[in-house]
Short mmCIF file of C-alpha atoms in Angstrom, two decimals:
data_model
loop_
_atom_site.label_atom_id
_atom_site.label_comp_id
_atom_site.label_asym_id
_atom_site.label_seq_id
_atom_site.Cartn_x
_atom_site.Cartn_y
_atom_site.Cartn_z
CA MET A 1 -23.49 -79.43 -68.05
CA SER A 2 -24.65 -76.80 -64.27
CA SER A 3 -23.51 -73.86 -64.23
CA SER A 4 -22.29 -72.80 -60.29
CA SER A 5 -23.98 -69.33 -59.26
CA PRO A 6 -22.07 -66.42 -59.05
CA LEU A 7 -21.16 -65.36 -55.79
CA PRO A 8 -23.27 -62.84 -54.35
CA THR A 9 -21.52 -59.67 -53.27
CA ARG A 10 -20.48 -58.59 -50.12
CA VAL A 11 -18.90 -55.08 -47.41
CA VAL A 12 -15.98 -54.80 -45.66
CA LEU A 13 -16.39 -52.34 -43.76
CA LEU A 14 -13.03 -50.74 -41.87
CA THR A 15 -13.18 -48.15 -39.55
CA GLY A 16 -10.95 -46.64 -36.75
CA PRO A 17 -10.14 -43.30 -35.94
CA SER A 18 -9.39 -40.53 -37.83
CA GLY A 19 -6.21 -40.64 -39.47
CA SER A 20 -4.69 -44.44 -38.99
CA GLY A 21 -4.84 -45.14 -42.49
CA LYS A 22 -8.29 -46.68 -43.64
CA SER A 23 -8.38 -44.37 -46.91
CA SER A 24 -4.55 -46.14 -47.79
CA LEU A 25 -5.27 -49.11 -46.96
CA ALA A 26 -8.54 -49.33 -48.99
CA ALA A 27 -6.56 -47.91 -51.86
CA ARG A 28 -3.84 -50.82 -51.38
CA SER A 29 -6.76 -53.69 -51.23
CA GLY A 30 -7.43 -52.58 -54.86
CA LEU A 31 -10.74 -53.31 -54.32
CA PRO A 32 -13.95 -51.30 -54.84
CA VAL A 33 -14.62 -48.93 -52.18
CA LEU A 34 -17.66 -46.40 -50.75
CA ARG A 35 -16.00 -42.90 -48.74
CA LEU A 36 -18.70 -43.02 -46.19
CA ASP A 37 -17.81 -39.98 -45.32
CA ASP A 38 -20.16 -39.13 -48.02
CA PHE A 39 -23.00 -39.61 -46.07
CA TYR A 40 -22.10 -36.73 -43.59
CA LYS A 41 -24.45 -34.22 -42.65
CA GLU A 42 -24.48 -30.85 -44.54
CA GLY A 43 -23.56 -28.33 -41.74
CA ASP A 44 -26.44 -26.22 -41.96
CA ASP A 45 -28.33 -29.77 -40.68
CA PRO A 46 -30.10 -28.72 -37.05
CA THR A 47 -29.48 -32.09 -36.17
CA LEU A 48 -25.72 -31.62 -35.97
CA PRO A 49 -23.84 -32.09 -32.51
CA LEU A 50 -21.71 -30.28 -30.51
CA VAL A 51 -18.44 -30.61 -28.93
CA GLU A 52 -19.46 -29.93 -25.20
CA GLY A 53 -18.54 -27.23 -23.30
CA SER A 54 -18.05 -25.54 -26.58
CA SER A 55 -19.64 -24.25 -30.09
CA ASP A 56 -17.78 -26.54 -32.23
CA ILE A 57 -19.86 -29.13 -34.18
CA ASP A 58 -18.83 -32.41 -33.71
CA TRP A 59 -17.69 -34.26 -36.40
CA ASP A 60 -16.78 -37.10 -35.03
CA SER A 61 -20.15 -38.46 -33.60
CA PRO A 62 -22.34 -40.45 -35.48
CA LEU A 63 -24.77 -37.86 -35.00
CA SER A 64 -23.17 -36.10 -37.82
CA TRP A 65 -23.20 -39.16 -40.19
CA ASP A 66 -26.23 -39.70 -42.05
CA ALA A 67 -26.46 -43.70 -41.11
CA ASP A 68 -29.67 -44.91 -43.12
CA ALA A 69 -28.52 -42.95 -46.37
CA ALA A 70 -25.03 -45.21 -45.81
CA VAL A 71 -26.49 -48.94 -45.23
CA ALA A 72 -29.06 -48.46 -48.09
CA ALA A 73 -26.30 -47.82 -50.73
CA ILE A 74 -24.00 -50.81 -49.41
CA ALA A 75 -27.38 -52.91 -49.97
CA GLU A 76 -28.12 -50.81 -53.53
CA LEU A 77 -24.91 -52.19 -54.32
CA CYS A 78 -25.03 -55.59 -53.03
CA ALA A 79 -27.70 -56.00 -54.70
CA ALA A 80 -27.69 -54.39 -57.91
CA GLY A 81 -23.51 -53.36 -58.20
CA ARG A 82 -23.77 -49.45 -58.31
CA THR A 83 -25.73 -47.21 -56.21
CA GLU A 84 -25.49 -42.97 -57.09
CA VAL A 85 -23.87 -41.74 -54.02
CA PRO A 86 -23.54 -37.99 -52.73
CA VAL A 87 -20.28 -36.29 -52.92
CA TYR A 88 -19.21 -34.13 -50.24
CA SER A 89 -16.87 -31.32 -49.22
CA ILE A 90 -15.22 -31.79 -45.76
CA ALA A 91 -13.84 -27.83 -46.16
CA THR A 92 -17.18 -26.96 -46.61
CA SER A 93 -19.41 -29.34 -45.01
CA SER A 94 -22.15 -29.64 -47.36
CA ARG A 95 -22.46 -31.93 -50.43
CA THR A 96 -21.72 -30.77 -53.46
CA GLY A 97 -23.41 -33.24 -56.34
CA SER A 98 -23.86 -36.67 -56.88
CA GLU A 99 -22.04 -40.07 -58.53
CA THR A 100 -23.03 -43.13 -59.63
CA LEU A 101 -20.55 -45.90 -58.30
CA ASP A 102 -20.42 -49.16 -59.73
CA ILE A 103 -18.90 -51.87 -58.48
CA ALA A 104 -20.41 -54.38 -61.73
CA ARG A 105 -20.54 -57.68 -60.09
CA THR A 106 -17.12 -57.49 -58.00
CA PRO A 107 -17.86 -59.83 -54.63
CA LEU A 108 -16.05 -58.05 -52.37
CA PHE A 109 -16.01 -54.25 -51.64
CA ILE A 110 -14.92 -51.81 -48.95
CA ALA A 111 -16.77 -49.76 -46.85
CA GLU A 112 -14.40 -46.84 -45.16
CA GLY A 113 -14.98 -44.22 -42.96
CA ILE A 114 -14.95 -43.33 -38.94
CA PHE A 115 -18.05 -44.59 -38.37
CA ALA A 116 -18.47 -47.68 -40.07
CA ALA A 117 -18.23 -49.63 -36.59
CA ASP A 118 -21.94 -47.73 -36.32
CA ILE A 119 -23.55 -50.19 -38.66
CA VAL A 120 -21.68 -53.26 -38.60
CA ALA A 121 -25.01 -54.75 -36.76
CA ARG A 122 -27.50 -53.80 -39.61
CA CYS A 123 -24.88 -55.10 -42.36
CA GLN A 124 -24.78 -58.47 -40.52
CA GLU A 125 -28.82 -58.18 -40.02
CA LEU A 126 -29.10 -57.44 -43.65
CA GLY A 127 -26.54 -60.43 -44.96
CA LEU A 128 -24.35 -58.40 -46.72
CA LEU A 129 -21.15 -58.55 -43.98
CA ALA A 130 -18.10 -59.98 -45.28
CA ASP A 131 -16.52 -58.83 -42.09
CA ALA A 132 -15.67 -55.07 -40.08
CA ILE A 133 -12.12 -54.37 -39.44
CA CYS A 134 -10.65 -51.80 -36.85
CA LEU A 135 -7.29 -50.03 -37.37
CA ARG A 136 -5.28 -49.40 -34.93
CA GLY A 137 -2.36 -47.64 -34.24
CA ARG A 138 -0.11 -45.44 -32.57
CA PRO A 139 -2.31 -42.37 -31.36
CA SER A 140 0.64 -39.77 -32.01
CA THR A 141 1.19 -41.34 -34.98
CA THR A 142 -2.17 -40.67 -36.08
CA PHE A 143 -2.35 -37.36 -34.72
CA ARG A 144 0.86 -36.39 -37.12
CA ARG A 145 -1.00 -37.89 -39.87
CA ARG A 146 -4.81 -36.99 -39.41
CA LEU A 147 -2.68 -33.00 -39.18
CA ALA A 148 -1.23 -33.45 -42.14
CA ARG A 149 -4.04 -34.83 -44.04
CA ASP A 150 -6.27 -32.54 -43.12
CA LEU A 151 -4.11 -29.03 -43.45
CA ARG A 152 -2.96 -29.90 -47.34
CA GLU A 153 -6.71 -30.94 -47.75
CA GLY A 154 -7.01 -27.31 -46.33
CA ARG A 155 -10.60 -29.43 -44.47
CA LYS A 156 -11.35 -27.17 -41.82
CA SER A 157 -9.46 -23.81 -40.13
CA VAL A 158 -6.13 -24.69 -38.31
CA PRO A 159 -7.17 -23.57 -34.81
CA PHE A 160 -10.27 -26.23 -35.19
CA LEU A 161 -7.83 -28.87 -36.42
CA LEU A 162 -5.75 -28.59 -33.78
CA ARG A 163 -8.57 -28.29 -31.09
CA ARG A 164 -10.09 -31.64 -32.86
CA GLY A 165 -6.68 -33.36 -33.08
CA TRP A 166 -4.83 -33.17 -29.79
CA ARG A 167 -9.67 -34.26 -28.57
CA LEU A 168 -8.96 -37.30 -30.56
CA MET A 169 -5.56 -38.16 -29.97
CA ARG A 170 -6.50 -38.53 -26.16
CA ALA A 171 -9.68 -40.24 -27.10
CA GLU A 172 -8.22 -42.81 -29.62
CA ARG A 173 -7.64 -46.06 -27.18
CA GLY A 174 -11.68 -45.29 -26.09
CA ILE A 175 -12.51 -44.80 -29.24
CA VAL A 176 -10.74 -47.85 -30.93
CA ALA A 177 -12.61 -50.09 -27.79
CA ARG A 178 -16.19 -48.87 -29.18
CA HIS A 179 -15.80 -49.48 -32.58
CA THR A 180 -14.34 -53.15 -31.48
CA ALA A 181 -17.71 -52.97 -28.89
CA LEU A 182 -19.50 -53.18 -31.83
CA GLY A 183 -18.12 -55.39 -33.67
CA ALA A 184 -15.44 -55.01 -35.68
CA TYR A 185 -11.92 -56.59 -35.13
CA PRO A 186 -8.73 -54.57 -34.49
CA CYS A 187 -5.68 -54.28 -35.93
CA ALA A 188 -2.78 -52.64 -37.65
CA ARG A 189 -2.08 -53.04 -41.15
CA ASP A 190 -0.74 -55.41 -42.38
CA GLU A 191 -2.88 -58.26 -40.66
CA ALA A 192 -5.54 -55.85 -42.16
CA LEU A 193 -4.69 -56.57 -45.11
CA GLY A 194 -4.41 -60.38 -44.95
CA ARG A 195 -8.18 -60.35 -43.46
CA LEU A 196 -9.43 -58.49 -47.12
CA ALA A 197 -6.81 -61.50 -49.10
CA ALA A 198 -8.87 -63.75 -46.98
CA CYS A 199 -12.51 -62.79 -47.70
CA ALA A 200 -11.04 -62.00 -51.34
CA ALA A 201 -10.98 -65.30 -51.24
CA GLY A 202 -14.26 -66.45 -49.97
CA ARG A 203 -13.28 -67.01 -46.20
CA HIS A 204 -15.75 -64.04 -44.73
CA ARG A 205 -15.85 -63.67 -41.09
CA THR A 206 -19.01 -62.38 -40.67
CA PRO A 207 -18.03 -60.64 -37.12
CA THR A 208 -20.57 -60.89 -34.35
CA PRO A 209 -21.32 -57.80 -32.09
CA ALA A 210 -20.65 -57.37 -29.01
#
C-alpha cells in the first residue's frame, strides 16, 4: 500500500494599492498570512527614497522595502513551515522585535503587501508561486478607507497622511497597471476570493510575469 506525498507549500502573493482591502481579504480567507509590510526598512536607513520634490520619505517606493528578506521568509515557510519575521511599527518606522510565524504543513499561505508584485518573478523562478492577485477598486473608495485606517492607527502625522493619500489616489490606476505588468492578476474582492479558493483546492494558476 503506497502513501501519497504531502502537497508542497505554495504562496499566493496579494498586492494592490494601499487601502485596497488586502489585509481584510487575507483574514477572510482563513489562510495563514505573512505581512510583507513588516519588511520595510527602518526610518534611519540611508537608502530610503524621497518623494520627488519633497522631504517626505517615499514609503510607497519598492526601494523602501527589503525584498530579499521577504523572499527568504517565503522560501523558508514553503520549505520548513515556519520562519522568523520582524515586527515593524509603521508609526515609528522601526522594527520593534521579531516573532516566529508557524504555518505547520499548510499547503497554501498568503503573503500580502503593496510590494508583493515586485517579487512575483522571483517566487515563480523558485517554484513557490500558486497565484498573484492585485486588488483593485474605485480610487475614491480606496482613499477613504486608507485615510480612516491610517488615522485610526496613528501611522503618521495628519499632514503627511493627507499628502500621501492625495498622491496615491491620483496614481492608483497607474499602480494597478504596474502590478499587473509585474504578473499580478487585477480583480475585485469576490473574484479574488474565488481565485484563493481555487488555489486552496490545488488548482494553482502560476501566472507568468510580463
